[in-house]
Structure formats: C-alpha cells, structure tokens
Coordinates of C-alpha atoms in Angstrom, one line a residue:
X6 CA -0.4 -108.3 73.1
X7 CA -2.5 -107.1 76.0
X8 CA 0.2 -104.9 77.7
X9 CA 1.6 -104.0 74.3
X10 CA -2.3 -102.6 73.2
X11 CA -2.0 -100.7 76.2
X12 CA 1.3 -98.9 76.2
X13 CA 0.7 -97.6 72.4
X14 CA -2.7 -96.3 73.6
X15 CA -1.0 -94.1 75.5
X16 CA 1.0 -92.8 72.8
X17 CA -2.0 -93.0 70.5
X18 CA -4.2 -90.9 73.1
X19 CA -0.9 -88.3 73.4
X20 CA -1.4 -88.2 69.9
X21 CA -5.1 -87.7 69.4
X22 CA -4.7 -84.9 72.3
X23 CA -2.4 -83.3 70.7
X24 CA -3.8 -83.1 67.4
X25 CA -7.7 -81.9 68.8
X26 CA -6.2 -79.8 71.0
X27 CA -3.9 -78.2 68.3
X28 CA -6.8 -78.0 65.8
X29 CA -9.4 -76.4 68.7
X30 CA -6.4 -73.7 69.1
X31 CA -6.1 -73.1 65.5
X32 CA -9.3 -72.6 65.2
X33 CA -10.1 -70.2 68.1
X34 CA -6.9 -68.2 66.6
X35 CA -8.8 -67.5 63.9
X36 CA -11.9 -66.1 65.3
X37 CA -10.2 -64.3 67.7
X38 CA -7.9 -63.1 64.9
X39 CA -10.9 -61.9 62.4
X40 CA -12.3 -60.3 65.8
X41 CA -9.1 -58.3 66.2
X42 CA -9.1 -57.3 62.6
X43 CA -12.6 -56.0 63.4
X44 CA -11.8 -54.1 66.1
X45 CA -8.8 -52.6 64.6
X46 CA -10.5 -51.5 61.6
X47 CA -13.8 -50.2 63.5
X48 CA -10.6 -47.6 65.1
X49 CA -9.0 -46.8 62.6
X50 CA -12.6 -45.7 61.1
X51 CA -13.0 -43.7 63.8
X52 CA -9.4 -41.8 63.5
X53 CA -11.5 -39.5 61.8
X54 CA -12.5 -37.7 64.4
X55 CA -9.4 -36.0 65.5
X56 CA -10.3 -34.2 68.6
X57 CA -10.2 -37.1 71.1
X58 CA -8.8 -40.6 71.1
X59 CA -12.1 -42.0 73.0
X60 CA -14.0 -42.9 69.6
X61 CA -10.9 -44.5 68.2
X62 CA -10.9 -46.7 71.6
X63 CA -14.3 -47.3 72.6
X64 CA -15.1 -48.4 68.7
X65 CA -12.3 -50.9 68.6
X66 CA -12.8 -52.8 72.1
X67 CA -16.5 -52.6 71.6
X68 CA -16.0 -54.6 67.7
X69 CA -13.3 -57.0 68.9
X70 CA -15.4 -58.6 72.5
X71 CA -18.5 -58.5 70.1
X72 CA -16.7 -60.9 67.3
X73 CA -15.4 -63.0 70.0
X74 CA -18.7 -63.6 71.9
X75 CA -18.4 -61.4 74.7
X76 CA -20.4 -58.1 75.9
X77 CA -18.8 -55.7 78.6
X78 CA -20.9 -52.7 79.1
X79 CA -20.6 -49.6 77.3
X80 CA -19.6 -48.0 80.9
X81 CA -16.7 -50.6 81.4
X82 CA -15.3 -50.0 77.6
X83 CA -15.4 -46.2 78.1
X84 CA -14.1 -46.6 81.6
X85 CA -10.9 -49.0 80.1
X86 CA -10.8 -46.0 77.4
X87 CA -9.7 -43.5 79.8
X88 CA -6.7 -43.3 78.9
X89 CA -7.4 -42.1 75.4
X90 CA -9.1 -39.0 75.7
X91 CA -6.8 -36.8 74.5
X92 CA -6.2 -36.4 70.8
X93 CA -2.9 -38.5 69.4
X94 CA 0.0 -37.1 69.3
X95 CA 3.5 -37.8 68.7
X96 CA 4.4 -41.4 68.6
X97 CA 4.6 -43.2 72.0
X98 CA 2.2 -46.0 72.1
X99 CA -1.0 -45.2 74.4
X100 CA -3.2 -48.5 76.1
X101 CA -6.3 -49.1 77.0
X102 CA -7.0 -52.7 78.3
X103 CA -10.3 -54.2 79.5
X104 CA -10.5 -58.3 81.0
X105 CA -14.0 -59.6 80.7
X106 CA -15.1 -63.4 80.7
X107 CA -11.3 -64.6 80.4
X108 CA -10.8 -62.4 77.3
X109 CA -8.5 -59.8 77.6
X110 CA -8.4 -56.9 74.6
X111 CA -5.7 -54.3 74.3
X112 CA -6.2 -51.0 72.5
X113 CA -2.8 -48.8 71.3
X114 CA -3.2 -45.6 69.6
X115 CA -0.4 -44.7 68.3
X116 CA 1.1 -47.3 67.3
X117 CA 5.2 -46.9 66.7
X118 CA 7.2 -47.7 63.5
X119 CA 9.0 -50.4 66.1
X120 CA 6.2 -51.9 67.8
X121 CA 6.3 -55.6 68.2
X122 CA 2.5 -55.0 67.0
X123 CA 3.8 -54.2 63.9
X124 CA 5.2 -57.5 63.5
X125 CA 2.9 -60.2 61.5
X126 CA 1.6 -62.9 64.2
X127 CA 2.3 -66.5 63.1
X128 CA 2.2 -69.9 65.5
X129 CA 5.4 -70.1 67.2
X130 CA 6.3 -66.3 67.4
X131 CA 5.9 -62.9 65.2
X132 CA 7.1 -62.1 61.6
X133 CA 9.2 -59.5 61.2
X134 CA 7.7 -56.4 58.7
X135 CA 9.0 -53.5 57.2
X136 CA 7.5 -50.4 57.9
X137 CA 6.3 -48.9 54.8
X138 CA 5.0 -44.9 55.4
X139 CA 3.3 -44.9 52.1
X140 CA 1.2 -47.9 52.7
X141 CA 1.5 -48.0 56.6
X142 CA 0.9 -43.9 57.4
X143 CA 2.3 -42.2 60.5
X144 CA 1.8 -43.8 63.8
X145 CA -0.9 -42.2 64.9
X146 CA -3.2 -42.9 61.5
X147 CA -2.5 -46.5 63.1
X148 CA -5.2 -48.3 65.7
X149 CA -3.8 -51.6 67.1
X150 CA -5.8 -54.5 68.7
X151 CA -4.6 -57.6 70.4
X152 CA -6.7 -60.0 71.9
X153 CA -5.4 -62.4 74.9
X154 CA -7.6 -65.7 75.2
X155 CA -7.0 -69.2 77.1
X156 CA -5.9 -72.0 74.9
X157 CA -8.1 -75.0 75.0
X158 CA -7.9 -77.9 76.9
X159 CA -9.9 -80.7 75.7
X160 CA -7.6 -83.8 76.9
X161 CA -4.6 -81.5 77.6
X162 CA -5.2 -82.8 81.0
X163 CA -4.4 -87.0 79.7
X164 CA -1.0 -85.8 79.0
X165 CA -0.1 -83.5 81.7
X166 CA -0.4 -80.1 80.3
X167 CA -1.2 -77.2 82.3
X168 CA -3.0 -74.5 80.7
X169 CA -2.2 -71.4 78.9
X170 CA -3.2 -68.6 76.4
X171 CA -2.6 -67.4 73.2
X172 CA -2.7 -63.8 72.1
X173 CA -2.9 -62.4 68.2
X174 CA -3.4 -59.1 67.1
X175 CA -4.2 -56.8 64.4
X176 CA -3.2 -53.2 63.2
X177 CA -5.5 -51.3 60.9
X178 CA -4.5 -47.5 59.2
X179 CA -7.0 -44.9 58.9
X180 CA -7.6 -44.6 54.8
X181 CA -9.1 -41.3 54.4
X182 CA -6.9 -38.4 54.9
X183 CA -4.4 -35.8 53.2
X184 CA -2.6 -38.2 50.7
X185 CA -4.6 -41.0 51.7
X186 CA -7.9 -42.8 50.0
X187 CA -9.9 -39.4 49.2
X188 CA -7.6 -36.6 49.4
X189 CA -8.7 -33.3 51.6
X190 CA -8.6 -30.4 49.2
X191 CA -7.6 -26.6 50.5
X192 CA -9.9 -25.4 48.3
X193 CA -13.6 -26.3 47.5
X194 CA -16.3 -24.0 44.8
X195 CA -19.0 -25.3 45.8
X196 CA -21.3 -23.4 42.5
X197 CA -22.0 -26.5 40.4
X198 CA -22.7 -24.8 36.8
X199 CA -20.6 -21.5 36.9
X200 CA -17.7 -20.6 33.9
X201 CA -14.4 -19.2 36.1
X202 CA -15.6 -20.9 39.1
X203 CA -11.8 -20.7 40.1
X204 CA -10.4 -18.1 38.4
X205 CA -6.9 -16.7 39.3
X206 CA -7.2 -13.8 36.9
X207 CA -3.6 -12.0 36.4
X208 CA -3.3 -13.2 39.7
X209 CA -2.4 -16.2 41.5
X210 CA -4.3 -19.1 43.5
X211 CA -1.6 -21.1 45.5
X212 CA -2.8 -24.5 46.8
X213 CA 0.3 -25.4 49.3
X214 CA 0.9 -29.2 50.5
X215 CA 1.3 -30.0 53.7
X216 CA 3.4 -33.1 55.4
X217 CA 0.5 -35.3 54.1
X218 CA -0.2 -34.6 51.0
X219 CA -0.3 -32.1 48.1
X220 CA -2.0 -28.8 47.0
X221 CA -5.9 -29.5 45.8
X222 CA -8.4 -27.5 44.8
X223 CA -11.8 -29.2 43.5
X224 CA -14.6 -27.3 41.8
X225 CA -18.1 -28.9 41.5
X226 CA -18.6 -27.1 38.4
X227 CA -19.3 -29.2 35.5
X228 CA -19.9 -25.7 33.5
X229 CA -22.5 -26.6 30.8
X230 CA -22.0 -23.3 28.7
X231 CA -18.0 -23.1 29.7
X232 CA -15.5 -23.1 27.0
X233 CA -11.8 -23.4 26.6
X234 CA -11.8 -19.9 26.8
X235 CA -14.1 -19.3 29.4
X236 CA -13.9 -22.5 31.2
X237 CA -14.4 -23.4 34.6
X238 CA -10.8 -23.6 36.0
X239 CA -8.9 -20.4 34.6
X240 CA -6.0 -19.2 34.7
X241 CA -7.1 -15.9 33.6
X242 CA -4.8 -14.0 30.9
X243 CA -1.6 -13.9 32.7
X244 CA -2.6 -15.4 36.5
X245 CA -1.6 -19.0 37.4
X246 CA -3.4 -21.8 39.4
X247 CA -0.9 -24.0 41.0
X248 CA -1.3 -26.7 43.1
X249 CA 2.1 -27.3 45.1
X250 CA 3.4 -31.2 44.5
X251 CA 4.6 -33.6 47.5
X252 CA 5.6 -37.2 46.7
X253 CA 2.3 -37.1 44.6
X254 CA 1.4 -33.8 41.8
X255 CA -1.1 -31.4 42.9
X256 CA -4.7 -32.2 41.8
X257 CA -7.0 -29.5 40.4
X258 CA -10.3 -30.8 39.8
X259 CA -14.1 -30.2 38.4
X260 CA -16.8 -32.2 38.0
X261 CA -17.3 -34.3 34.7
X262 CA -17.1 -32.2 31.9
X263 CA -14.5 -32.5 29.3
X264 CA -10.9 -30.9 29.7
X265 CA -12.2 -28.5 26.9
X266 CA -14.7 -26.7 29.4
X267 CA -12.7 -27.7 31.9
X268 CA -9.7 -25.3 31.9
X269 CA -7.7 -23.0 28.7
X270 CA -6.2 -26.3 27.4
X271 CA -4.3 -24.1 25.0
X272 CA -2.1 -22.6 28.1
X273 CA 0.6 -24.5 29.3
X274 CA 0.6 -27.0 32.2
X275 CA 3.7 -28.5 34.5
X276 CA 2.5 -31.7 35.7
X277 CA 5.5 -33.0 37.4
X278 CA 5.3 -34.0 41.4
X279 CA 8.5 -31.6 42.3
X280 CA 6.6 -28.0 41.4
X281 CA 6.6 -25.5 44.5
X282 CA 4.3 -22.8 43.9
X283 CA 6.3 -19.7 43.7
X284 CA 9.5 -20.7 42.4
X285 CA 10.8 -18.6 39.1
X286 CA 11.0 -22.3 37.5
X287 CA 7.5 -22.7 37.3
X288 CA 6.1 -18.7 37.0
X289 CA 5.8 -19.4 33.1
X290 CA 2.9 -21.8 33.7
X291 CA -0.5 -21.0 33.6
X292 CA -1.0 -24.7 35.3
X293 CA 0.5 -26.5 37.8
X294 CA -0.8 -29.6 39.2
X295 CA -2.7 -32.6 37.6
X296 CA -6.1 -31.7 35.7
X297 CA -8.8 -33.8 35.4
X298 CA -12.8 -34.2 35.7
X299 CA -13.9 -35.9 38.7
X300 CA -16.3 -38.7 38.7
X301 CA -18.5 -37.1 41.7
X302 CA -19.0 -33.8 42.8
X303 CA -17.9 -32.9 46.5
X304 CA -20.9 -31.2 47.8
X305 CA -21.8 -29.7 51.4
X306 CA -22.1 -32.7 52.4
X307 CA -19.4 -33.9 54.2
X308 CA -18.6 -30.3 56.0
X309 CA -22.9 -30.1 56.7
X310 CA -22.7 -33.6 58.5
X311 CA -19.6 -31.7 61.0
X312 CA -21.4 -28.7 61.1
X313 CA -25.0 -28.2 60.0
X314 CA -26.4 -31.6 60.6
X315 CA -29.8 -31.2 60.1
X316 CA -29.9 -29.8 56.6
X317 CA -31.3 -32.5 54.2
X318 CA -29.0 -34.8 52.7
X319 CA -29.9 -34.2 49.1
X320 CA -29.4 -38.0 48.5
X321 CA -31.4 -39.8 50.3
X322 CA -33.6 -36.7 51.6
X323 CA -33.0 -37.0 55.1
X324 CA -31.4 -35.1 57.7
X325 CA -27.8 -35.7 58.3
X326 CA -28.0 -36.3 61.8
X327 CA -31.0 -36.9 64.1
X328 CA -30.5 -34.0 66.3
X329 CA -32.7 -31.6 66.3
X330 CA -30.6 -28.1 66.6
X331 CA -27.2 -28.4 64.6
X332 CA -23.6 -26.1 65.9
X333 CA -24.8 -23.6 62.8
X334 CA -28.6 -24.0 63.9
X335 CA -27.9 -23.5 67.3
X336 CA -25.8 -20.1 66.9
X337 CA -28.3 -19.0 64.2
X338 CA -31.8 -19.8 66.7
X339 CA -29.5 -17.7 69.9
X340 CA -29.2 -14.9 67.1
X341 CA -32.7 -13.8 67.1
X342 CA -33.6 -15.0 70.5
X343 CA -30.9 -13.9 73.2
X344 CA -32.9 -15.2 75.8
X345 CA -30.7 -13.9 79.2
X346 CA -28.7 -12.3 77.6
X347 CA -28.5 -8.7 78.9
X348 CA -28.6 -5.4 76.1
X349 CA -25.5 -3.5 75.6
X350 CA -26.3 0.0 73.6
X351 CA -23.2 1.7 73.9
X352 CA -21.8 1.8 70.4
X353 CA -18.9 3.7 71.4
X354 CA -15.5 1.6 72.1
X355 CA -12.5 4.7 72.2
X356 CA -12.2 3.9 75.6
X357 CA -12.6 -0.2 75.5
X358 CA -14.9 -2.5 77.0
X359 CA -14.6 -6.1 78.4
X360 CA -17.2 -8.6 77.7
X361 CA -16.8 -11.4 80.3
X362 CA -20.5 -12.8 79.7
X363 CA -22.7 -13.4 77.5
X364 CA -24.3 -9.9 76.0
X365 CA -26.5 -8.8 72.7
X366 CA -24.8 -5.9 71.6
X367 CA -27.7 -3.7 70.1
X368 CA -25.5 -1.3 67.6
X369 CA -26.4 -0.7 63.8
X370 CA -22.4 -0.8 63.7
X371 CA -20.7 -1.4 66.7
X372 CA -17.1 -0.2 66.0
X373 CA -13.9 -1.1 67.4
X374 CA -11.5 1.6 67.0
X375 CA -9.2 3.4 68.8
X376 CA -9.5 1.2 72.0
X377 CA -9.2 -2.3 73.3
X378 CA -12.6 -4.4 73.2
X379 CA -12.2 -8.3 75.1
X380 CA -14.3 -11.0 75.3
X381 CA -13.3 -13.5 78.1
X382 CA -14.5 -16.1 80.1
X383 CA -16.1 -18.5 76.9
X384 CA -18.6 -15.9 76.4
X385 CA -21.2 -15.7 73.2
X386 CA -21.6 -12.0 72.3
X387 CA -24.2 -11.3 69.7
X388 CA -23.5 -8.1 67.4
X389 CA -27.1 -7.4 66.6
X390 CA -25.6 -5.4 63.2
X391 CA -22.3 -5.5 62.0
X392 CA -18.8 -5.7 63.5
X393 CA -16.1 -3.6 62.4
X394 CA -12.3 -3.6 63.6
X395 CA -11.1 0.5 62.2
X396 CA -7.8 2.3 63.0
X397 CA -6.4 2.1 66.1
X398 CA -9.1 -0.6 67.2
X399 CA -8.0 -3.5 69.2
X400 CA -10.6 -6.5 69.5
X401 CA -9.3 -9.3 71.9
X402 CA -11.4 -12.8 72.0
X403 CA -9.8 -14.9 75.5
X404 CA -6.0 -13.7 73.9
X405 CA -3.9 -11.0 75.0
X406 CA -0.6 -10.1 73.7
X407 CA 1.5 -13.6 73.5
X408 CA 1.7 -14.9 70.1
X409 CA 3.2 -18.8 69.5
X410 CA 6.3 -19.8 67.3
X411 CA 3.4 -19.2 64.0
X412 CA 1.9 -16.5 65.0
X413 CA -1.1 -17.3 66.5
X414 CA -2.3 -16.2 70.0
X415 CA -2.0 -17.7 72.6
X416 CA -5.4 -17.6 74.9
X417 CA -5.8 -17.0 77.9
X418 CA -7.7 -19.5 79.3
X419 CA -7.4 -22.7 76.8
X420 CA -10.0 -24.4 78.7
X421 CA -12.9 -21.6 76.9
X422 CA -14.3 -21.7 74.0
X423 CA -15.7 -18.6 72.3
X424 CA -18.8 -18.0 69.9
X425 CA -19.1 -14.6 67.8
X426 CA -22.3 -14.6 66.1
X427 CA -23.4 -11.2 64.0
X428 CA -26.5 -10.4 62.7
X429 CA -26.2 -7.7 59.9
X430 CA -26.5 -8.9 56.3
X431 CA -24.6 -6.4 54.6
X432 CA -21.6 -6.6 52.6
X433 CA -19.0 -5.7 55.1
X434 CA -21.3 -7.4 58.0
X435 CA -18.1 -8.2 59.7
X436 CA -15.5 -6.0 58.7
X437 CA -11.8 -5.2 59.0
X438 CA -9.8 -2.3 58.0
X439 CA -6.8 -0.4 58.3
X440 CA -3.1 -0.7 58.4
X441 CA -3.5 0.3 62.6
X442 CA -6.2 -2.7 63.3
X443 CA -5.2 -5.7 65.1
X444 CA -7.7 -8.7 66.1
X445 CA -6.6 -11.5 68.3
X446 CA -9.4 -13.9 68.3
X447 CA -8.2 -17.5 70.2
X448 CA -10.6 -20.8 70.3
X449 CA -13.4 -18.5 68.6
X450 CA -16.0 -19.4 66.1
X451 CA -17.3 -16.4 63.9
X452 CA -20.8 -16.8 62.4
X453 CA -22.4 -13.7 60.4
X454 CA -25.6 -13.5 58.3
X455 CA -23.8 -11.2 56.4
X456 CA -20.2 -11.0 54.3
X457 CA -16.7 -10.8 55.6
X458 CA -14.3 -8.0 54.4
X459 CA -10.4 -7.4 55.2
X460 CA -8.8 -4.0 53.7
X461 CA -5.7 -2.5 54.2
X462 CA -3.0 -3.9 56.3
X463 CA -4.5 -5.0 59.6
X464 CA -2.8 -8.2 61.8
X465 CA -5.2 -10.8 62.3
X466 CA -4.3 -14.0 64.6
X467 CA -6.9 -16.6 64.8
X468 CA -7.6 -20.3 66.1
X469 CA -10.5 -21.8 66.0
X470 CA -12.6 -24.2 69.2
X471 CA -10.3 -27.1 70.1
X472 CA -13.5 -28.5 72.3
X473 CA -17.2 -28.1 72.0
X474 CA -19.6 -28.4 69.2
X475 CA -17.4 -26.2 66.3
X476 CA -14.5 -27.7 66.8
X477 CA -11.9 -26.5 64.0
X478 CA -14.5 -24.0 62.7
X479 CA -13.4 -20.3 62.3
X480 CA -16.4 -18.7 60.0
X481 CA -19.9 -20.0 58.6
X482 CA -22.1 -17.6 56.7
X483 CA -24.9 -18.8 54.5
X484 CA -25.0 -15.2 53.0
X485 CA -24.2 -15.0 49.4
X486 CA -22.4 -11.7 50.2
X487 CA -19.0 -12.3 49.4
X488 CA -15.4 -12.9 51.4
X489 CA -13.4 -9.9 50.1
X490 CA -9.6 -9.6 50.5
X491 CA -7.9 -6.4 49.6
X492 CA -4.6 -4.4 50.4
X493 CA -1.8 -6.6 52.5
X494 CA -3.3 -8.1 55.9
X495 CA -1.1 -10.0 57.7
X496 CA -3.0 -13.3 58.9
X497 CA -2.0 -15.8 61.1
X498 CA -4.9 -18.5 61.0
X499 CA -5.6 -22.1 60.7
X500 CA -9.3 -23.9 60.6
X501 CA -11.8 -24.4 58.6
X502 CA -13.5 -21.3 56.3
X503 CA -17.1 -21.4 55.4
X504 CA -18.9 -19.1 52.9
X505 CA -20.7 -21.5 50.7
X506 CA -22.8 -19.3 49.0
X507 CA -20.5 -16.5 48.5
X508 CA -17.3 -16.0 46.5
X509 CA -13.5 -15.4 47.8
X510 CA -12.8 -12.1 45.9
X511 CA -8.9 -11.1 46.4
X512 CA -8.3 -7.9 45.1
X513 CA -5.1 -5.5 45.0
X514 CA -1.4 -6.6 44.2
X515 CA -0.8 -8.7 47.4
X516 CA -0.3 -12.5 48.3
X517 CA -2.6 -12.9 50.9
X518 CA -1.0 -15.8 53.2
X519 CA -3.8 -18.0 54.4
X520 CA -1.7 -20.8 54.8
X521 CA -3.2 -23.7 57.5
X522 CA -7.2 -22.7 56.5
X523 CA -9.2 -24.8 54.2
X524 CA -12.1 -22.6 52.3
X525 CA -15.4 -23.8 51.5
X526 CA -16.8 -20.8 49.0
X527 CA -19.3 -20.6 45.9
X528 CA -16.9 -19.4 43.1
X529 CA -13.0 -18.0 43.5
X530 CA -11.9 -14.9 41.8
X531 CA -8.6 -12.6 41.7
X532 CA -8.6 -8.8 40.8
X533 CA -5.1 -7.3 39.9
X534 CA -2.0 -8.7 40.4
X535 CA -2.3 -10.3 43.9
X536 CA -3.6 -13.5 44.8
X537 CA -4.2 -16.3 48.1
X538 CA -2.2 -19.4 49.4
X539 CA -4.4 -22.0 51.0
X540 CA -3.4 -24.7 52.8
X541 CA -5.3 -27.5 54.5
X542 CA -4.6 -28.3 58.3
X543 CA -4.8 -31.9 58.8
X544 CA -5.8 -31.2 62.0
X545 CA -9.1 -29.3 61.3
X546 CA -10.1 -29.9 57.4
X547 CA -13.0 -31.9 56.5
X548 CA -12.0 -34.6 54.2
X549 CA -14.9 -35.2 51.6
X550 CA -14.4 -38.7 51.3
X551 CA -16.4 -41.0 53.6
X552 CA -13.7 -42.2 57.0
X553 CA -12.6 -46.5 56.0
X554 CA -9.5 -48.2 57.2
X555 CA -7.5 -51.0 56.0
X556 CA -5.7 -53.8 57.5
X557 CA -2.2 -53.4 57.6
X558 CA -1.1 -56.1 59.9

C-alpha cells in the first residue's frame, strides 16, 4: 500500500497544483481585468479634450497600475505617454507602454475596427466581436488598455512548470459627443425667460448635421408669458427652423415648458430622420426636427469651465476652476493694462502696416481700408476703440493669400497663435463692411467689449487657436450689443462663437453660410427673407453634457 500511497500523491499533488494555481490565475485575471476596465474608461473620459492625446494616455495608465497595486511616477507615465501628444487622427493604432514592478500596461488611441483589442478576452484565447459604429463610435472615440502580468506559481514548481504571463484588456468609447450621450448643439440662446428666443422670422435658421450627429438647436427659455403664438421657438409667419436629420431627427429644444409656449403648435412639423434643410420637399414646413422641453437647461456652464473658469458656478457657488486668471480674464485684465506693450497712434492704414509684436493701438476707430494691415509673429494687438475692415481694406492675422480645399487660410506660421482683443463698447465695436473688404484671420482669437457687425459682401476666412489657452475659440464678448449679419458675406470659418449676452440678428435676403461654427448668443432673430446655417465642428464645439465613457469590450 505504501508505494501505492505514494505514487497517487503525486498525482494528487499535480492535481491540487493545478487546481490553486488555476484558481490564483483566475483570480488575478480579474483584478487585473477590472483595473484595465478602469483605465480604459478613465481615457475614454478624457477624449474630451481633443487637442492632445496626452490626457487620454496619462489618465488611463495612471487608473490601470493604481487598481492593480502599483505606482510609477507621474514623470514615467507622461514620459511612456510620449507618443500621444498629438491629437487622434485617422485610424492607425497609436501605443504607449510603460513596465513597472513586473506589470506591463499598454495604451492604444485609436483603436481600429480590426484590432485584436477589439476582440472579447476569454481563458484560452479572444472572442471574436462585431464592430457596431452606433454602439462602438469611430476609432478614435475608442481608448484601449491591456495589462501584461506574471501568472502565479504557487506549486507550479512540484510539477515542472516554468513560468509565464497572462494579459487581458479592455476598450472603453468616449459617451459624450455629437450623436452620442448628450448631443452638442450648433446652436445655444442662452436668455432663460424670453418669447421668440429663436425666432426665424420670414426667414430661415438652418441647423446642419455633421458626420456625427444631427442639426440641434437648444434654447434655455422656458418662456413664462410665451404663447402658442408668441412662443419661444418660432417660426415666425412664413420663416422655418429646421434642424437637418442624420441617422437620428434633428432636435430643437427649450427648457420645460409645455409644447403650447414652446413653439406655434398650429404650424406644421416634419419629424422624419431623412429631412435636409433646404430641399423643396421640406420648404412647406414651418418645423423640421424633433420638439420637445428639456428636462435641464444648458447654461454657460459647460463653455465658462473651457473658457472663463473663474466665473461662479451658479450651482454650487464656486468658481469653475481654481485658477486665478481665466483665457477670457486674462485677455480682459491685458485690455486695460498693456503693460510693455508700446502705443501706436497712427490711425491711418491706406498705406498698410505690419504688426509683428505686441502693440496698444490707441485709435477711437482704427480703420482698415484701402491697404493691407498684418499681424505676425503670435502677437496680441489691443484696439483701444473699435476695429473696422471698409472698402478696399485688407486685414491679415499670420495668413497671406493661400486658402485650403474649404476656404480657410492657411497661416503662415502654424506654430503662432494670435489674440485680438478690442476695447470699444459700441455697436459696431468690431466691424466689417463692404463688398471690397477681405479679412484673413488664421489661429486668432477675437475678444471685444463691444458688438460684432458684418454688412455688405466682404470675404472673411477664419480659424481659431489650435494650441494655447483658447483653443477652438474665435469670439467672446460679454457685451449685450448684438452680432449683426446683413447683406451677403462670404465666410469661411469654423470654431466656437460667443456672444452670450447679445442676440444674432441676420438681416437682409441672404443665407449667411456659417457652416463648421457653433454660436453661443442670448436670443436668435431673422429680419427679411434671409437667414444662417450653423453647424457644429466636432472638433472645436463644447458639448454641454458632462465627458463619461462606457465599456465596450
């Protein structure tokens, strides 16, 4: 019995060695798994930032070696992160990988339709998973993680195994977005009690879709003395307000109050997800687009915590942020205090001047007309009264001639950034007129104390910062002076529009093509037979709903 005992002890201890060991890996799989799922929704959180894949990485390798135990220091993950400083593009995988205490922890941002990452993870090998775009998004709304570990060994050793590793992994989708959780509107009336606080008029209001989503436009008017026939969405007598479908129908939006304030519910509505603003089919409507009361109201909040920081959050009373000097602050504090800045006086511009530093431009009006005025080199100029672009007038910001495939221009030096900032608090504090006026205004930021007003048929070509602290902005004014559009301008601009306490006013019997900017404005109104398209750039709009991420893999 003796030497029988002691051969089936051997099998017996095989047994027992497998079985611990097996259990030990299962369960290490599954912290290590829950890590990665951390990690990869930590990312995908921090898609929303779109200026720089660095947040995305250093958020999702800094989550997945906390769950599993481990601490690398902050200047090892940013240093792994490298890689990913660039926004995401396109769809061809980018890695970052970082080794620390035995655990190794991939990031991939992107992550492409045919990645093996995109497989389900299972013992024994992966599990094969359709890609589904509604649920899954585009690659790069997709933050992978996959953790590498050593298997343990506890009595691997009695039987003669030699050790290994296993490796799971996790893929997360960024939630917020065009089309996705909270969508980003083109449009936003920030006035919370006005009647017509979008009103087309016998105009029209087109709210276009992009690849992402379709037309919106939200008011946060819940219009306590509004009416069906003065309500707070209107379509005017004969105008239209129509918010382009995609896969989904256009939304058009206000904040609580019944349909009967909330738009003429005798006009007639197409609520079908195949309308395209501008077709004859759908010219009879007044509506187009889904119409409904909202449960919350947007607020500033979402485009303050970007831009303006330190205004109180009216929630909670606090600050945004907990800096002290916000991008709007900042430009607003160097407006009134142009410390080294030198005086220019000359008010004169028929035969052109270059700004190549930064200069406070003392002029009641300083006028661009009839000559060519540049600012290069990234510098601020301060127009210590208003700016005005007249006939024959020229005003280049780091852009000369050269125009892209849209129409914007191309600047001359994409590694500068340029800030506009003008004092005057008149109507027309930054102005633009005539059918002769062209403005080619690259990676520039325009703030103004005043309002904004385009007349006639100038050409205007505008980007907005792709670095620095206004990243995607093209205009903030706190003024309740309003945005006025009148005559046929041809504009060529994408970013984000800000003139919260002041209406959009579009007068005169053209379409005024601001497709690619987002506009954040106190009421809307048309005049006349014209109207605007808006679009939202997914690239630069501020989504109103808070960032989240969900687990796809």
């Amino acid at each position: 019995m003796l030497p029988f005992v002691a051969l089936s002890m051997i099998a017996i201890l095989a047994v027992l060695a497998i079985v611990i060991d097996l259990g030990a890996t299962r369960s290490f799989r599954r912290d290590a798994r829950s890590a990665a799922d951390a990690g990869a929704a930590a990312g995908a959180v921090a898609l929303s930032d779109t200026s720089s894949g660095t947040p995305t990485c250093v958020d999702a390798m800094a989550y997945a070696f906390r769950d599993v135990g481990d601490s690398p220091s902050s200047g090892a993950i940013g240093a792994a992160c490298g890689s990913m400083v660039a926004a995401c593009s396109g769809s061809a995988a980018r890695t970052a990988t970082l080794t620390f205490n035995s655990t190794t922890v991939t990031v991939t941002n992107p992550v492409p339709d045919g990645s093996p990452l995109m497989d389900g993870t299972s013992l024994g090998g992966g599990v094969t998973q359709a890609v589904n775009a509604a649920v899954d998004g585009t690659p790069c709304d997709r933050v992978g993680v996959e953790i590498t570990r050593p298997q343990p060994s506890f009595f691997r050793g009695v039987v003669g195994g030699g050790p290994s590793t296993y490796t799971v992994h996790s893929v997360a989708v960024h939630t917020t977005g065009p089309g996705r959780g909270e969508p980003t509107p083109a449009l936003v009336a920030l006035n919370q009690s006005a009647c017509k606080a979008i009103d087309s008029g016998n105009g029209l209001i087109y709210l276009i879709g992009n690849e992402k989503g379709p037309g919106i436009a939200y008011s946060d008017s819940d219009g306590p003395s509004c009416s069906a026939g003065n309500p707070i969405i209107s379509h005017g007598s004969s105008g239209q307000v129509c918010a382009q479908s995609s896969t989904a129908v256009g939304q058009i939006g206000w904040f609580q109050a019944p349909s009967s304030r909330g738009y003429n519910t005798s006009a007639s509505v197409y609520t079908q997800p195949d309308a395209v603003c501008g077709a004859p089919t759908f010219s009879s409507y007044g509506y187009v687009g889904q119409l409904f009361a909202r449960s919350a109201r947007i607020t500033r909040k979402k485009i303050d915590a970007v831009y303006r920081c330190s205004s109180v959050d009216d929630a909670g009373g606090q600050p945004l942020c907990a800096a002290t000097a916000d991008p709007v602050e900042l430009m607003d504090a160097t407006s009134s205090n142009p410390s080294g800045f030198p005086v220019y006086t000359d008010c004169s511009t028929s035969s052109g001047v270059t700004f190549s530093s930064d200069t406070f431009v003392d002029c009641a009006v300083f006028s661009v007309k009839g000559g060519i005025v540049s600012i290069t080199n990234g510098a601020t100029v301060i127009f210590n009264g208003s700016l005005s672009v007249e006939a024959g007038g020229d005003l280049r910001v780091n852009a000369g001639g050269a125009v892209t495939a849209e129409g914007y221009p191309v600047p001359t030096d994409d590694t500068k950034q340029t800030k506009i900032i003008i004092n005057s608090t008149a109507a027309n504090a930054f102005n633009l007129q005539s059918t002769s006026a062209n403005v080619r205004m690259a990676q520039t930021t325009v703030y103004s104390k005043g309002g904004f007003s385009i007349s006639g048929s100038p050409v205007i070509r505008w980007t907005p910062p792709t670095d620095g602290d206004t990243v995607g902005l093209l205009y903030w004014s706190e003024s309740t002076q309003q945005f006025s559009l009148s005559g046929s301008p041809s504009i060529f601009a994408n970013g984000v529009f800000f003139q919260g306490n002041g209406k959009l006013f579009v007068s005169g019997g053209g379409l005024v093509d601001l497709t690619k900017v987002q506009m954040w404005v106190d009421t809307v109104g048309i005049s006349g037979g014209g109207g605007v398209k808006l679009s939202a750039d997914p690239k630069t709009a501020i989504t109103p709903g808070s960032p989240g991420s969900a687990l796809i893999r």
